Amino acid sequence: MAAVGTLGRRIARSGVLPLCHRPAWGTAARQPPGPRLPPGLPRAPSRAFSNNKILVELDESSGVATMKFKSPPVNSLSLDFITEFCISLEKLENDRTCRGVIFTSAVPKIFSSGLDITEMCGKSTEHYAEFWRAVQEMWLRLYGSNMVTVAAVNGSSPAGGCLIALTCDYRIMVDNPKFSIGLNEAQLGIVAPFWFKDTFVNVVGHRVAERSLQLGSLHPAAEAHKFGLVDELVPEEKLQEKAAAVMAQWLALPDHARQLTKSMMRKTVLDRLVAHREEDIQNFISFISKESIQKSLRMYMEMLKKKKS
């Protein structure tokens, strides 16, 4: 049996349920917020909890949480970041007052730079297995969430950052030609796994996904909007307002109907990874351990160091 690892231990300490023990889709619809209070009466308070890399604020009156990534300089998806992400998301799943989550960044000009390259370079096979299992867990929890999920993309979002956005129900991006988004793994000599690909295809269609994945393309905001990678573009000062308006539109529907529809649309893709999870981990270890891949990653990290200097 595989070792539990950092993610499993920290989730156990947090008191949240492992993915395999969560309620089935639609069996426990989330509770809508209570009736609106008359003007002048105090509203239900907002609650916040913060880890080292993620800040979560829950507005109990609306049932909407905002999860802000705060891991400068670029919100890279390290093992620690992913672990905090999974624990924070599961806490919200277990809070019956929370019906939706808006994901955004507290770091200027970047949503998330994607998977932390240092987690995949020069480490042991045990570490690679633990890291990839955590990446899988993050995707499974977010893609399979009962809550409404909105990505408020306020900066560039390559690779794993793009995956987080793709996994949400709706994507709004700041209308800035300097910001780009895409699954650009091919540029690093890495092949996006099948569940990255499946998520991408479900959003933009097979032909656009095939071309973009082969070229490792990063799409400027306007181009990403043109072929449906993001649903809307807004000025930066309007992003949070628009995200709240979209969330309210989605939450106006009965939860059980929306949840069951979401499950119907996503179940095949989710089940495919669950059925092949260990095989996918072994494929990742085998691929990332190749000297040619390690060399590519080392060269990429050296390039980043030169850019910083």
Coordinates of C-alpha atoms in Angstrom, one line a residue:
M1 CA 0.0 0.0 0.0
A2 CA 1.4 3.4 -0.9
A3 CA 2.6 5.7 1.9
V4 CA 0.1 8.3 3.0
G5 CA 2.6 11.2 2.5
T6 CA 2.5 14.9 3.4
L7 CA -0.9 15.6 1.8
G8 CA -2.6 12.6 3.5
R9 CA -1.2 13.4 7.0
R10 CA -2.1 17.1 6.8
I11 CA -5.6 16.4 5.6
A12 CA -6.0 13.9 8.4
R13 CA -4.9 16.5 11.0
S14 CA -7.3 19.0 9.5
G15 CA -10.3 16.8 10.1
V16 CA -11.6 16.8 6.6
L17 CA -12.8 13.7 4.7
P18 CA -10.6 12.0 2.2
L19 CA -11.9 12.2 -1.4
C20 CA -13.1 8.6 -1.4
H21 CA -15.3 9.2 1.7
R22 CA -17.1 12.3 0.5
P23 CA -20.9 12.1 -0.1
A24 CA -22.0 11.1 -3.6
W25 CA -23.0 13.9 -6.1
G26 CA -26.3 15.4 -5.4
T27 CA -27.0 13.3 -2.2
A28 CA -26.6 16.3 0.1
A29 CA -27.5 19.5 -1.6
R30 CA -25.9 22.6 -0.1
Q31 CA -28.1 24.8 1.9
P32 CA -29.0 28.2 0.4
P33 CA -28.4 31.2 2.5
G34 CA -31.2 32.4 4.8
P35 CA -33.7 35.0 3.9
R36 CA -32.5 38.5 3.1
L37 CA -32.4 40.8 6.1
P38 CA -34.3 44.1 6.0
P39 CA -32.1 47.2 5.4
G40 CA -30.3 48.4 8.5
L41 CA -30.1 45.1 10.3
P42 CA -26.7 43.5 10.8
R43 CA -25.7 41.0 8.2
A44 CA -24.1 37.6 8.9
P45 CA -20.4 38.0 9.5
S46 CA -17.6 37.1 7.1
R47 CA -15.2 34.4 8.3
A48 CA -11.6 34.1 7.1
F49 CA -8.9 31.5 7.6
S50 CA -5.4 31.7 6.3
N51 CA -2.5 29.4 5.7
N52 CA 1.0 30.3 4.6
K53 CA 0.1 30.3 0.9
I54 CA -3.7 30.7 0.7
L55 CA -6.2 33.1 2.2
V56 CA -9.9 32.2 2.3
E57 CA -12.7 34.6 3.1
L58 CA -16.3 33.3 3.5
D59 CA -19.3 35.7 3.3
E60 CA -21.9 33.8 5.2
S61 CA -24.7 36.1 4.0
S62 CA -24.2 35.1 0.4
G63 CA -22.7 31.7 0.9
V64 CA -19.7 32.6 -1.3
A65 CA -16.0 32.2 -0.4
T66 CA -13.1 33.8 -2.1
M67 CA -9.8 31.8 -2.2
K68 CA -6.8 34.1 -2.8
F69 CA -3.4 32.6 -3.8
K70 CA -0.7 34.4 -1.8
S71 CA 2.6 32.6 -2.5
P72 CA 4.9 35.1 -4.2
P73 CA 6.6 35.6 -6.4
V74 CA 4.4 33.6 -8.8
N75 CA 2.0 31.3 -6.9
S76 CA 3.8 28.2 -8.1
L77 CA 2.0 24.9 -7.2
S78 CA 4.5 23.4 -4.8
L79 CA 3.6 20.4 -2.7
D80 CA 2.9 22.7 0.3
F81 CA 0.7 25.0 -1.8
I82 CA -1.3 22.1 -3.2
T83 CA -1.8 20.6 0.2
E84 CA -3.1 23.9 1.6
F85 CA -5.3 24.2 -1.5
C86 CA -6.9 20.8 -0.9
I87 CA -7.4 21.3 2.8
S88 CA -9.0 24.8 2.3
L89 CA -11.3 23.5 -0.5
E90 CA -12.4 20.6 1.6
K91 CA -13.1 22.8 4.6
L92 CA -15.5 24.8 2.4
E93 CA -17.0 21.6 1.0
N94 CA -17.8 20.6 4.6
D95 CA -19.3 24.0 5.5
R96 CA -23.0 23.7 4.5
T97 CA -23.3 27.5 4.3
C98 CA -20.8 27.7 1.5
R99 CA -22.2 27.2 -2.0
G100 CA -19.6 28.8 -4.2
V101 CA -15.9 29.7 -4.4
I102 CA -14.2 32.4 -6.4
F103 CA -10.5 31.7 -7.0
T104 CA -8.1 34.6 -7.6
S105 CA -4.6 35.8 -6.8
A106 CA -3.3 38.2 -4.2
V107 CA 0.0 38.5 -6.2
P108 CA 0.0 41.2 -8.9
K109 CA 0.1 40.2 -12.5
I110 CA 0.1 36.4 -11.9
F111 CA -2.8 34.0 -11.3
S112 CA -0.5 31.0 -10.9
S113 CA 2.7 30.0 -12.8
G114 CA 1.8 26.3 -12.6
L115 CA 3.5 23.3 -11.2
D116 CA 6.7 24.1 -9.2
I117 CA 9.6 22.9 -11.3
T118 CA 11.8 22.3 -8.3
E119 CA 9.4 19.6 -7.1
M120 CA 10.1 17.7 -10.3
C121 CA 13.9 18.1 -10.6
G122 CA 16.6 16.2 -8.8
K123 CA 14.3 14.5 -6.3
S124 CA 13.6 10.9 -5.4
T125 CA 11.0 8.7 -7.0
E126 CA 9.1 8.7 -3.7
H127 CA 9.0 12.5 -3.8
Y128 CA 7.8 12.5 -7.4
A129 CA 5.0 10.0 -6.5
E130 CA 3.9 12.1 -3.5
F131 CA 3.9 15.3 -5.5
W132 CA 1.9 13.8 -8.4
R133 CA -0.6 12.2 -6.1
A134 CA -1.2 15.7 -4.6
V135 CA -1.6 17.2 -8.1
Q136 CA -4.2 14.5 -8.9
E137 CA -6.0 15.2 -5.6
M138 CA -6.2 18.9 -6.3
W139 CA -7.8 18.3 -9.7
L140 CA -10.1 15.6 -8.5
R141 CA -11.4 17.8 -5.6
L142 CA -11.9 20.9 -7.7
Y143 CA -13.3 19.2 -10.9
G144 CA -15.6 17.1 -8.7
S145 CA -16.7 19.9 -6.4
N146 CA -20.4 20.3 -5.6
M147 CA -19.9 24.0 -5.2
V148 CA -20.0 26.6 -8.0
T149 CA -16.5 27.5 -8.9
V150 CA -15.4 30.7 -10.7
A151 CA -11.9 31.6 -11.7
A152 CA -11.2 35.3 -11.5
V153 CA -7.9 35.3 -13.5
N154 CA -6.1 38.5 -12.7
G155 CA -2.7 37.7 -14.2
S156 CA -0.9 35.2 -16.4
S157 CA -1.8 31.6 -16.0
P158 CA 0.4 29.1 -17.7
A159 CA 0.4 25.3 -17.3
G160 CA -1.0 24.2 -13.9
G161 CA -2.4 27.7 -13.4
C162 CA -4.4 27.3 -16.6
L163 CA -5.6 23.8 -15.3
I164 CA -7.0 25.4 -12.2
A165 CA -9.0 27.9 -14.3
L166 CA -10.1 25.2 -16.8
T167 CA -11.4 23.1 -13.9
C168 CA -13.7 25.8 -12.7
D169 CA -17.3 26.2 -13.9
Y170 CA -16.7 29.7 -15.3
R171 CA -13.6 31.8 -16.1
I172 CA -13.3 35.6 -16.1
M173 CA -10.0 37.1 -17.1
V174 CA -8.6 40.6 -16.9
D175 CA -8.6 42.3 -20.3
N176 CA -4.8 42.9 -20.5
P177 CA -2.7 42.0 -23.6
K178 CA 0.2 41.3 -21.3
F179 CA -1.6 38.5 -19.5
S180 CA -1.7 35.0 -21.2
I181 CA -3.1 31.6 -20.4
G182 CA -2.6 28.1 -21.7
L183 CA -1.2 24.6 -21.2
N184 CA 2.3 25.2 -22.4
E185 CA 3.9 22.0 -21.1
A186 CA 5.3 21.1 -24.5
Q187 CA 7.6 24.1 -24.4
L188 CA 9.4 22.5 -21.4
G189 CA 9.6 19.1 -23.0
I190 CA 6.8 17.8 -20.8
V191 CA 3.6 16.0 -22.1
A192 CA 0.4 17.1 -20.5
P193 CA -1.3 14.0 -18.9
F194 CA -4.6 12.7 -20.3
W195 CA -6.7 14.4 -17.6
F196 CA -5.2 17.8 -18.4
K197 CA -6.0 17.1 -22.0
D198 CA -9.5 15.9 -21.3
T199 CA -10.3 19.0 -19.2
F200 CA -9.0 21.2 -22.0
V201 CA -10.9 19.4 -24.7
N202 CA -14.2 19.7 -22.7
V203 CA -13.7 23.5 -22.6
V204 CA -12.4 24.5 -26.1
G205 CA -13.0 21.4 -28.3
H206 CA -10.7 18.8 -29.8
R207 CA -9.1 20.8 -32.7
V208 CA -8.2 23.9 -30.7
A209 CA -6.9 21.7 -27.8
E210 CA -4.8 19.6 -30.1
R211 CA -3.1 22.5 -31.8
S212 CA -2.6 24.4 -28.6
L213 CA -1.2 21.4 -26.7
Q214 CA 1.2 20.4 -29.5
L215 CA 2.6 23.9 -29.8
G216 CA 2.6 24.5 -26.0
S217 CA 0.8 27.8 -26.7
L218 CA 0.2 30.6 -24.3
H219 CA -2.7 32.7 -25.5
P220 CA -3.1 36.4 -24.9
A221 CA -6.3 37.2 -23.1
A222 CA -8.2 38.4 -26.2
E223 CA -7.3 35.2 -28.1
A224 CA -8.2 33.0 -25.2
H225 CA -11.6 34.6 -25.1
K226 CA -12.1 34.3 -28.8
F227 CA -12.0 30.4 -28.7
G228 CA -13.6 30.0 -25.3
L229 CA -10.7 29.2 -23.1
V230 CA -12.0 32.1 -20.9
D231 CA -15.7 33.1 -20.8
E232 CA -15.4 36.8 -20.3
L233 CA -12.9 39.6 -20.3
V234 CA -13.3 42.6 -18.0
P235 CA -11.2 45.6 -16.9
E236 CA -9.2 44.7 -13.8
E237 CA -11.1 47.1 -11.5
K238 CA -14.4 45.3 -12.5
L239 CA -13.1 41.7 -12.0
Q240 CA -14.3 41.0 -8.5
E241 CA -17.7 42.7 -9.2
K242 CA -18.2 40.6 -12.3
A243 CA -17.2 37.4 -10.5
A244 CA -19.7 38.1 -7.8
A245 CA -22.5 38.8 -10.4
V246 CA -21.7 35.5 -12.3
M247 CA -21.7 33.6 -9.0
A248 CA -25.1 35.0 -8.0
Q249 CA -26.5 34.0 -11.4
W250 CA -25.3 30.4 -11.0
L251 CA -26.5 30.2 -7.3
A252 CA -30.0 31.3 -8.3
L253 CA -30.6 27.8 -9.6
P254 CA -31.6 24.9 -7.3
D255 CA -28.4 23.3 -6.0
H256 CA -29.5 19.7 -6.5
A257 CA -30.3 20.2 -10.2
R258 CA -27.1 22.1 -10.9
Q259 CA -25.0 19.5 -9.0
L260 CA -26.5 16.5 -10.8
T261 CA -26.0 18.2 -14.1
K262 CA -22.4 19.0 -13.4
S263 CA -21.8 15.4 -12.3
M264 CA -23.4 14.1 -15.5
M265 CA -21.1 16.3 -17.6
R266 CA -17.9 15.5 -15.7
K267 CA -18.3 12.0 -14.3
T268 CA -16.6 10.2 -17.3
V269 CA -13.5 12.3 -17.1
L270 CA -13.3 12.0 -13.3
D271 CA -13.8 8.3 -13.3
R272 CA -11.1 7.8 -15.9
L273 CA -8.4 9.2 -13.6
V274 CA -9.8 7.5 -10.5
A275 CA -9.6 4.1 -12.4
H276 CA -6.0 4.8 -13.6
R277 CA -4.6 6.8 -10.8
E278 CA -1.7 4.6 -9.8
E279 CA -0.8 3.9 -13.4
D280 CA -0.8 7.7 -14.0
I281 CA 1.6 8.2 -11.1
Q282 CA 4.0 5.5 -12.4
N283 CA 3.9 7.0 -15.9
F284 CA 4.7 10.4 -14.4
I285 CA 7.7 9.0 -12.4
S286 CA 9.0 7.1 -15.4
F287 CA 8.8 10.2 -17.6
I288 CA 10.1 12.8 -15.2
S289 CA 13.0 10.6 -14.1
K290 CA 14.4 10.4 -17.7
E291 CA 17.8 12.2 -17.9
S292 CA 16.6 14.1 -21.0
I293 CA 13.6 15.5 -19.2
Q294 CA 15.7 16.3 -16.1
K295 CA 18.2 18.1 -18.4
S296 CA 15.4 20.2 -19.9
L297 CA 14.1 21.1 -16.5
R298 CA 17.6 22.1 -15.3
M299 CA 18.0 24.3 -18.4
Y300 CA 14.7 25.9 -17.8
M301 CA 15.5 26.7 -14.2
E302 CA 18.8 28.2 -15.3
M303 CA 17.0 30.4 -17.8
L304 CA 14.7 31.6 -15.1
K305 CA 17.7 32.4 -12.8
K306 CA 19.3 34.5 -15.6
K307 CA 16.0 36.4 -16.2
K308 CA 15.8 37.3 -12.5
S309 CA 19.4 38.5 -12.4

